[in-house]
Short mmCIF file of C-alpha atoms in Angstrom, two decimals:
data_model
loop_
_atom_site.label_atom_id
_atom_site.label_comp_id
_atom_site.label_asym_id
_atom_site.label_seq_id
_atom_site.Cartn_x
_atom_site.Cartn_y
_atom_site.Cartn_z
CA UNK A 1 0.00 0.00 0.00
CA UNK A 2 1.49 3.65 -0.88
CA UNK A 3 2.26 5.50 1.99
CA UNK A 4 0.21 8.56 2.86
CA UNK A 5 1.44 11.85 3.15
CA UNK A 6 1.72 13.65 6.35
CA UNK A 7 -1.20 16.43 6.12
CA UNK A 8 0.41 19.57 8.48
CA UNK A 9 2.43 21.94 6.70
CA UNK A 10 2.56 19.91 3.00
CA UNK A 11 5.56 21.12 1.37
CA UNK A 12 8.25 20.86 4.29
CA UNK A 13 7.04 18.05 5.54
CA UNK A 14 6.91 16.27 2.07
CA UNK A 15 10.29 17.46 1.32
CA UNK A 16 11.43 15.77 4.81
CA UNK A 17 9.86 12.79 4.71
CA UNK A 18 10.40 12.54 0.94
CA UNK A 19 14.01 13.35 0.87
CA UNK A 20 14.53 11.22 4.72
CA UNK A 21 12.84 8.01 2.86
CA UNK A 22 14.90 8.18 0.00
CA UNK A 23 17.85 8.95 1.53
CA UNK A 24 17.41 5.65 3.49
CA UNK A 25 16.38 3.94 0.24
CA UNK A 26 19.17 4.84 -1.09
CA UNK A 27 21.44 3.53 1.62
CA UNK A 28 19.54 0.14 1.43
CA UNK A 29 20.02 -0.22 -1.71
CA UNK A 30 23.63 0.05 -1.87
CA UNK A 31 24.34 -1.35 1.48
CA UNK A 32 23.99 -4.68 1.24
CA UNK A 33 26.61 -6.88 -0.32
CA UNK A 34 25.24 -10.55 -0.47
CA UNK A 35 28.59 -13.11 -0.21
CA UNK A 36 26.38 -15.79 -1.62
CA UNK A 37 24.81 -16.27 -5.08
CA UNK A 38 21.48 -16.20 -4.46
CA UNK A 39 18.13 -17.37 -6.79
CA UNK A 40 15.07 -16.45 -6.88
CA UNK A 41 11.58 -17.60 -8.52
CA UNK A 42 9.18 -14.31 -9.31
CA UNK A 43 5.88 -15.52 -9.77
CA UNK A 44 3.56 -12.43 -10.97
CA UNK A 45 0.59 -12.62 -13.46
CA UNK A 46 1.37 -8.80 -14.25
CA UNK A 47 4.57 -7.76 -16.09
CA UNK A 48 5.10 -4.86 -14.81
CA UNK A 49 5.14 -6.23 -11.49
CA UNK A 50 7.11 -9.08 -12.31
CA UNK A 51 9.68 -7.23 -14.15
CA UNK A 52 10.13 -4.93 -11.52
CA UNK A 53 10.54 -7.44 -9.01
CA UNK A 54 13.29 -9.29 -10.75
CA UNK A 55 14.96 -6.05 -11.28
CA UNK A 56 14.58 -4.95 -7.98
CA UNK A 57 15.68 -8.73 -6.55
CA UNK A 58 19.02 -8.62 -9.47
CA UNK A 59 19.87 -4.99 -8.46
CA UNK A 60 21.10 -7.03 -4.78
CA UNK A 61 22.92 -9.15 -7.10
CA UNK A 62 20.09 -12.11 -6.94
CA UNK A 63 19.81 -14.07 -9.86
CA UNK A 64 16.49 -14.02 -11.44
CA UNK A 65 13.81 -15.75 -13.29
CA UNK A 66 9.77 -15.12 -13.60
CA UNK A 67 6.77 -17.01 -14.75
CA UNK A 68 3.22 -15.19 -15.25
CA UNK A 69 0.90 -17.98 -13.70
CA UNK A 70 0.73 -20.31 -11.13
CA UNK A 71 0.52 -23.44 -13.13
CA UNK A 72 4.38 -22.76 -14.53
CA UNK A 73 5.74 -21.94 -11.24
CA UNK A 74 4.50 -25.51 -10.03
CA UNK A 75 5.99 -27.00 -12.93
CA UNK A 76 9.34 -25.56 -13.21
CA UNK A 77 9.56 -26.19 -9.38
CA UNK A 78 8.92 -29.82 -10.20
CA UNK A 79 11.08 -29.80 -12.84
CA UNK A 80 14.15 -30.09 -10.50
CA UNK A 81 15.37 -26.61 -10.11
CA UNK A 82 15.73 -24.85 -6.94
CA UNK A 83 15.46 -21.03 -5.69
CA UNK A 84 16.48 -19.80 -2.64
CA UNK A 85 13.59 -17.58 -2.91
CA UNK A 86 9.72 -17.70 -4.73
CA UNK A 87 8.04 -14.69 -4.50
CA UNK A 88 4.33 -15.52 -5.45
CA UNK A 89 1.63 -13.56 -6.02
CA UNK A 90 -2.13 -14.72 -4.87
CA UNK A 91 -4.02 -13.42 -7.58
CA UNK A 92 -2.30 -15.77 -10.73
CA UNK A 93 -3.52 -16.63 -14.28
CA UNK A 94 -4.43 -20.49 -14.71
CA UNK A 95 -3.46 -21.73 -11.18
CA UNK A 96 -3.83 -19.26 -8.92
CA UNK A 97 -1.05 -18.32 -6.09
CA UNK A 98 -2.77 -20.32 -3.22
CA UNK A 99 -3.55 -23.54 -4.79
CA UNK A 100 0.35 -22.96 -6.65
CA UNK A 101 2.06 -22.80 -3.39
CA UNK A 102 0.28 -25.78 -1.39
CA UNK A 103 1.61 -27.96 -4.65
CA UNK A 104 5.15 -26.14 -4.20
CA UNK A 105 4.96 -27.25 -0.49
CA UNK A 106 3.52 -30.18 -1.02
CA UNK A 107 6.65 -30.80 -3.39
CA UNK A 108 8.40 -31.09 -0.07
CA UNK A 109 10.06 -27.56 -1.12
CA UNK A 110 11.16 -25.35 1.73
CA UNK A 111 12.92 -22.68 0.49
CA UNK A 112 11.47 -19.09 1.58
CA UNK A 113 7.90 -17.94 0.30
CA UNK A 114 7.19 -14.41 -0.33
CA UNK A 115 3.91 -13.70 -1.00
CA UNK A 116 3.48 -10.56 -2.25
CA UNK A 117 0.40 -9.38 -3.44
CA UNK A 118 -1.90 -6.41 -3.72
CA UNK A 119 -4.76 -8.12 -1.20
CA UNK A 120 -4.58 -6.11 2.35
CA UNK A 121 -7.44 -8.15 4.12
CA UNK A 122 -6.59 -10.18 7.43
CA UNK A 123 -8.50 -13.21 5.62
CA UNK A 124 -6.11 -13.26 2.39
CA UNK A 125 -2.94 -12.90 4.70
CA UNK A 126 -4.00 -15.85 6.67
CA UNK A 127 -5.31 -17.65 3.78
CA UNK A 128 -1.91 -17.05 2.05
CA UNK A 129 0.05 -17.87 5.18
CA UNK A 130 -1.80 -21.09 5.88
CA UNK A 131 -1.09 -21.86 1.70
CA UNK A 132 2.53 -21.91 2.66
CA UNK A 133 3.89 -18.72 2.61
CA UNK A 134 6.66 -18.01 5.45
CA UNK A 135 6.03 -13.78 4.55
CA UNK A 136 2.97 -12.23 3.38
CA UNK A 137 3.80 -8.38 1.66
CA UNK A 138 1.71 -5.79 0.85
CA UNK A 139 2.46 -4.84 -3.02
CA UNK A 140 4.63 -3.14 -3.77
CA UNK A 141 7.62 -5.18 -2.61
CA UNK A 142 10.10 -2.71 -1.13
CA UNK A 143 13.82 -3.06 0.13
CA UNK A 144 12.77 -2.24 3.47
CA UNK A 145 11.00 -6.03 3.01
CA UNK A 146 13.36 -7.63 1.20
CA UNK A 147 16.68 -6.90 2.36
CA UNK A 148 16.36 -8.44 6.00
CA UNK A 149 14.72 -11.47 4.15
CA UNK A 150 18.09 -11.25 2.09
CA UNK A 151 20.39 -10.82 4.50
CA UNK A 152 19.00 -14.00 6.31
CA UNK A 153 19.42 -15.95 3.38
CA UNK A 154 22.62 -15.31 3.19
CA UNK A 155 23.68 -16.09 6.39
CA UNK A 156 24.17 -12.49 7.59
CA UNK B 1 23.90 26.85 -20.09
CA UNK B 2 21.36 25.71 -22.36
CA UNK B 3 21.50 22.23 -20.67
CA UNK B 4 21.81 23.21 -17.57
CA UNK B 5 18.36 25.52 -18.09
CA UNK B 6 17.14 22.65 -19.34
CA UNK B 7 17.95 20.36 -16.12
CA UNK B 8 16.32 22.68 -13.84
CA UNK B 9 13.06 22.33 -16.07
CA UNK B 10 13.35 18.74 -15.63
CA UNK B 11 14.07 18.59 -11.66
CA UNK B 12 11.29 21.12 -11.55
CA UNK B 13 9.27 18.50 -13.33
CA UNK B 14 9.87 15.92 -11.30
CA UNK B 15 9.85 18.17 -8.09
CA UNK B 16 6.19 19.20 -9.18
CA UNK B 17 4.80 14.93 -9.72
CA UNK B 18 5.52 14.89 -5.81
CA UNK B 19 4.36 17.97 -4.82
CA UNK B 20 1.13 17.58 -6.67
CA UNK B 21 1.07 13.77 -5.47
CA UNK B 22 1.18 12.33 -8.40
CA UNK B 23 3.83 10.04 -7.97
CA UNK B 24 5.24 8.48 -4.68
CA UNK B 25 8.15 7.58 -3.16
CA UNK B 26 8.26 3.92 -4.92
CA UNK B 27 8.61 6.02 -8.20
CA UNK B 28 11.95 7.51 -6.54
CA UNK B 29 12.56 3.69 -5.98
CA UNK B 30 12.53 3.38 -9.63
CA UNK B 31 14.87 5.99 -10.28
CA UNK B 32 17.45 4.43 -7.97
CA UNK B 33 17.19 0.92 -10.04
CA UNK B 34 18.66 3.26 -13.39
CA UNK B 35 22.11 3.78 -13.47
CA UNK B 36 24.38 3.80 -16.77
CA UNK B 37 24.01 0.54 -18.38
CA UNK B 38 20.31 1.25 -18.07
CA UNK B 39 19.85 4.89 -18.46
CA UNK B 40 16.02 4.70 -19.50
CA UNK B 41 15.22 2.18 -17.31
CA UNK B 42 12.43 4.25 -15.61
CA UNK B 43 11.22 5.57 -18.79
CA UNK B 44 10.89 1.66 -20.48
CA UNK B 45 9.12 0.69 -17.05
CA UNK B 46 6.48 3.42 -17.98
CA UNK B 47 6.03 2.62 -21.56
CA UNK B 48 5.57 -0.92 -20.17
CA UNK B 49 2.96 0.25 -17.29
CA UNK B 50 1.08 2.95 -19.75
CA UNK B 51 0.98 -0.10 -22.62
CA UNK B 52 -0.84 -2.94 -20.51
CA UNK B 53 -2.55 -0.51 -18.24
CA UNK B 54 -4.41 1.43 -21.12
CA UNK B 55 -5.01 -2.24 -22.51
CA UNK B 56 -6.84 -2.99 -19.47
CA UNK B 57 -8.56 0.00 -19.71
CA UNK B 58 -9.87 -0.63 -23.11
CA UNK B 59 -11.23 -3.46 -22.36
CA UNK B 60 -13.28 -2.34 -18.90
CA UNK B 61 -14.32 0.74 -20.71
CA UNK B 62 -15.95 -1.56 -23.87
CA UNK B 63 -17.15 -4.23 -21.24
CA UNK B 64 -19.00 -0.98 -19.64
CA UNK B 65 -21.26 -0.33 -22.67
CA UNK B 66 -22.61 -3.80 -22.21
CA UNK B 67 -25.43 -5.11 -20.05
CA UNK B 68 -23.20 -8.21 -19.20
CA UNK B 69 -20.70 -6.56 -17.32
CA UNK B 70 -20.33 -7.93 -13.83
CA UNK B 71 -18.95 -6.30 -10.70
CA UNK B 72 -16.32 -9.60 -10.99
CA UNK B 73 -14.42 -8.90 -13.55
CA UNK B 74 -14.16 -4.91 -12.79
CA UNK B 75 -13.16 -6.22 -10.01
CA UNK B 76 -10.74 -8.21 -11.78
CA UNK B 77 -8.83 -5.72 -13.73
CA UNK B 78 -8.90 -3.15 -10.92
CA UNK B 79 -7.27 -5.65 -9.03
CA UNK B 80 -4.66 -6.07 -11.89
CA UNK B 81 -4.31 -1.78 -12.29
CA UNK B 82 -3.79 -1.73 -8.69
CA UNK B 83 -0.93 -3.83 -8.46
CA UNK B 84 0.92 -2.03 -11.00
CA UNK B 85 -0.28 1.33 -10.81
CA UNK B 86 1.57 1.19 -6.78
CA UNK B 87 4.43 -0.63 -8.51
CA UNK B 88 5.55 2.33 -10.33
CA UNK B 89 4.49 5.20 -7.62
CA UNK B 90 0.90 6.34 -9.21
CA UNK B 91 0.00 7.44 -6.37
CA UNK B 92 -3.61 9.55 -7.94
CA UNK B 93 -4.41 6.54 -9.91
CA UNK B 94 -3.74 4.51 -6.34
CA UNK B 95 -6.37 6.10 -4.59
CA UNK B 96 -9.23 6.31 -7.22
CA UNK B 97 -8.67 2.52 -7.55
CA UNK B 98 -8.76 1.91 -4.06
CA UNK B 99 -11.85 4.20 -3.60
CA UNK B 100 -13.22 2.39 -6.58
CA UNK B 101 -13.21 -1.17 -5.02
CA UNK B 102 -14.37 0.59 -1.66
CA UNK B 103 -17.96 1.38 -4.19
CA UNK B 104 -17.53 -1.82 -5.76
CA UNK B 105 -17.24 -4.38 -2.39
CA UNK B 106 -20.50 -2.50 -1.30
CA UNK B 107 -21.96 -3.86 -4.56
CA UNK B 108 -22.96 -0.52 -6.21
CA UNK B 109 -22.49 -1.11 -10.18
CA UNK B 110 -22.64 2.15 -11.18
CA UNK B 111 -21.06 3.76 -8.42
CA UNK B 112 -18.27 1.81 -9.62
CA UNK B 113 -18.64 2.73 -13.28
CA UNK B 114 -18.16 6.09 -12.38
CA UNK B 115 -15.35 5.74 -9.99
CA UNK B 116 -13.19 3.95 -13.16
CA UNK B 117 -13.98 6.90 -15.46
CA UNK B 118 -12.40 9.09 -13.03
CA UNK B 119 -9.64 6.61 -12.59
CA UNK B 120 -9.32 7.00 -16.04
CA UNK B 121 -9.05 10.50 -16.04
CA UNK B 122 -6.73 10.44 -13.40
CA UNK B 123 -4.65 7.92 -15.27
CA UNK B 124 -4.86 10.08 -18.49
CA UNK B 125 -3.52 12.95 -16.66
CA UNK B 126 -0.22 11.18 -15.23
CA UNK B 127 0.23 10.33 -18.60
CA UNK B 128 -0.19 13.39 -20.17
CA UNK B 129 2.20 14.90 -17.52
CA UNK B 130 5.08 11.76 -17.60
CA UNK B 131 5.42 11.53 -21.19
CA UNK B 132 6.61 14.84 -22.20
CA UNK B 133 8.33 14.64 -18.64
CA UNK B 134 10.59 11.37 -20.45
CA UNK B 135 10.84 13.13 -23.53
CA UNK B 136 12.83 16.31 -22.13
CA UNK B 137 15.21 13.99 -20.44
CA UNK B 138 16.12 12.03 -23.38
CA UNK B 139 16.78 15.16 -25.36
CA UNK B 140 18.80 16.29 -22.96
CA UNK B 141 20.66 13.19 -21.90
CA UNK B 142 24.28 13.67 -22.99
CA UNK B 143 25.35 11.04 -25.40
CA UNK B 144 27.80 7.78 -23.83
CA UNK B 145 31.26 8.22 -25.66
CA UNK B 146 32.51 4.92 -27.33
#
């Protein structure tokens, strides 16, 4: 969910907050130095979503690759190929994200779920959670999110 | 002199998207992601966003004129809008999609038929303002020497 504006005094306080956020941005984006290679599954029925995911996820150095629908996630998973990482979206073309990661777990796959998706209700984050998902994120996915989740995958 | 002119048009641009909350901080998130080997990264991600999203948009607005439209599948491409509309920092567009499915989970049809035409307008007009926006700082990019 965007972040709202502070409402007192608009333009100083916008500069402020807009200036302290990305200065902190900023610094989380080139902080991090991961010393393992890292993978990661983006699972997103929307491409500019997806895209920006994987960009966001390769700009830490993770190496990337995205499917648009549920029903290829499950497959490539079962394929034999691993992630570190599968960030999943609930909403999903063909198989949708909840039904996609019960068959991922059920795989007997534990790497780390993300689920990331635009639905803010209680009932879809426990939904999600109970699919299988270890995080549940409010879209957008940020680096405020992601880089603890990184650094913990890495052993940091 | 010329380009520096120029670059305080543009920053005044930009400064102006925030100020008038059209854009939000993830669109600064954006900006950080472009760096040299991708110098119009933020631009492509908007060609991208503006391609699908007026796509979608066609195909609500034609759905409209018919009798079979369904709260569903407004529902359904809202939900698809949203996700990338807050992806890229559209912040207006944002809200009149969120107030949108606020009129549409009560069930009103038409209330929600009106909140997506002023999503669209709202949508038009962060077009309208980005494009030329993208344009200006292409023109004035300075070339990469070989």
């Amino acid at each position: 969910m965007a972040p709202t504006l502070p409402s007192s005094d608009q333009a100083s306080d916008q500069d402020n907050w807009d200036n302290g956020r990305l200065a902190r941005k900023r610094q989380l984006l080139i902080e991090i130095v991961l010393r393992n290679r890292l993978t990661a599954l983006v699972v997103d029925g929307d491409t500019t979503c997806r895209v920006l995911e994987q960009l966001l996820l390769r700009s830490y150095g993770v190496q990337t690759q995205g499917v648009d629908n549920g029903r290829d996630a499950v497959a490539l998973i079962a394929s034999g190929v691993k992630f570190d990482l599968i960030i999943i979206d609930m909403i999903l073309p063909v198989l949708n994200g909840l039904e996609a990661t019960r068959q991922i777990r059920d795989m007997g796959v534990h790497c780390k779920m993300l689920g990331v998706t635009i639905c803010s209700g209680e009932s879809e984050r426990q939904a999600f959670l109970a699919a299988g998902v270890d995080v549940f994120i409010e879209k957008p996915l940020d680096p405020e999110h992601l880089v603890p989740i990184l650094r913990e995958l890495d052993g940091q | 002199m010329e380009s520096k002119h120029v670059n305080q048009q543009i920053a005044a641009m930009r400064q102006s998207f925030f100020d008038e909350e059209v854009l939000d901080e993830f669109f600064s998130q954006l900006e950080q992601l472009e760096d040299q080997n991708n110098p119009n990264f933020v631009e492509e991600v908007f060609t991208m966003y503006f391609r699908d999203s007026t796509t979608l948009l066609e195909t609500v607005e034609q759905a409209m004129k018919t009798i079979s439209i369904t709260l569903a599948k407004m529902d359904k491409i809202l939900h698809q809008l949203k996700g990338s509309s807050a992806s890229v920092g559209a912040n207006k567009v944002l809200n009149e999609i969120n107030k949108t499915r606020q009129v549409l989970e009560k069930g009103n049809l038409e209330g929600t038929k009106a909140g997506i035409w002023e999503m669209r307008k709202k949508y038009g007009s962060l077009k309208a303002k980005l494009e030329p926006y993208f344009q200006l700082k292409q023109a004035n990019s300075v070339p990469q020497e070989k």
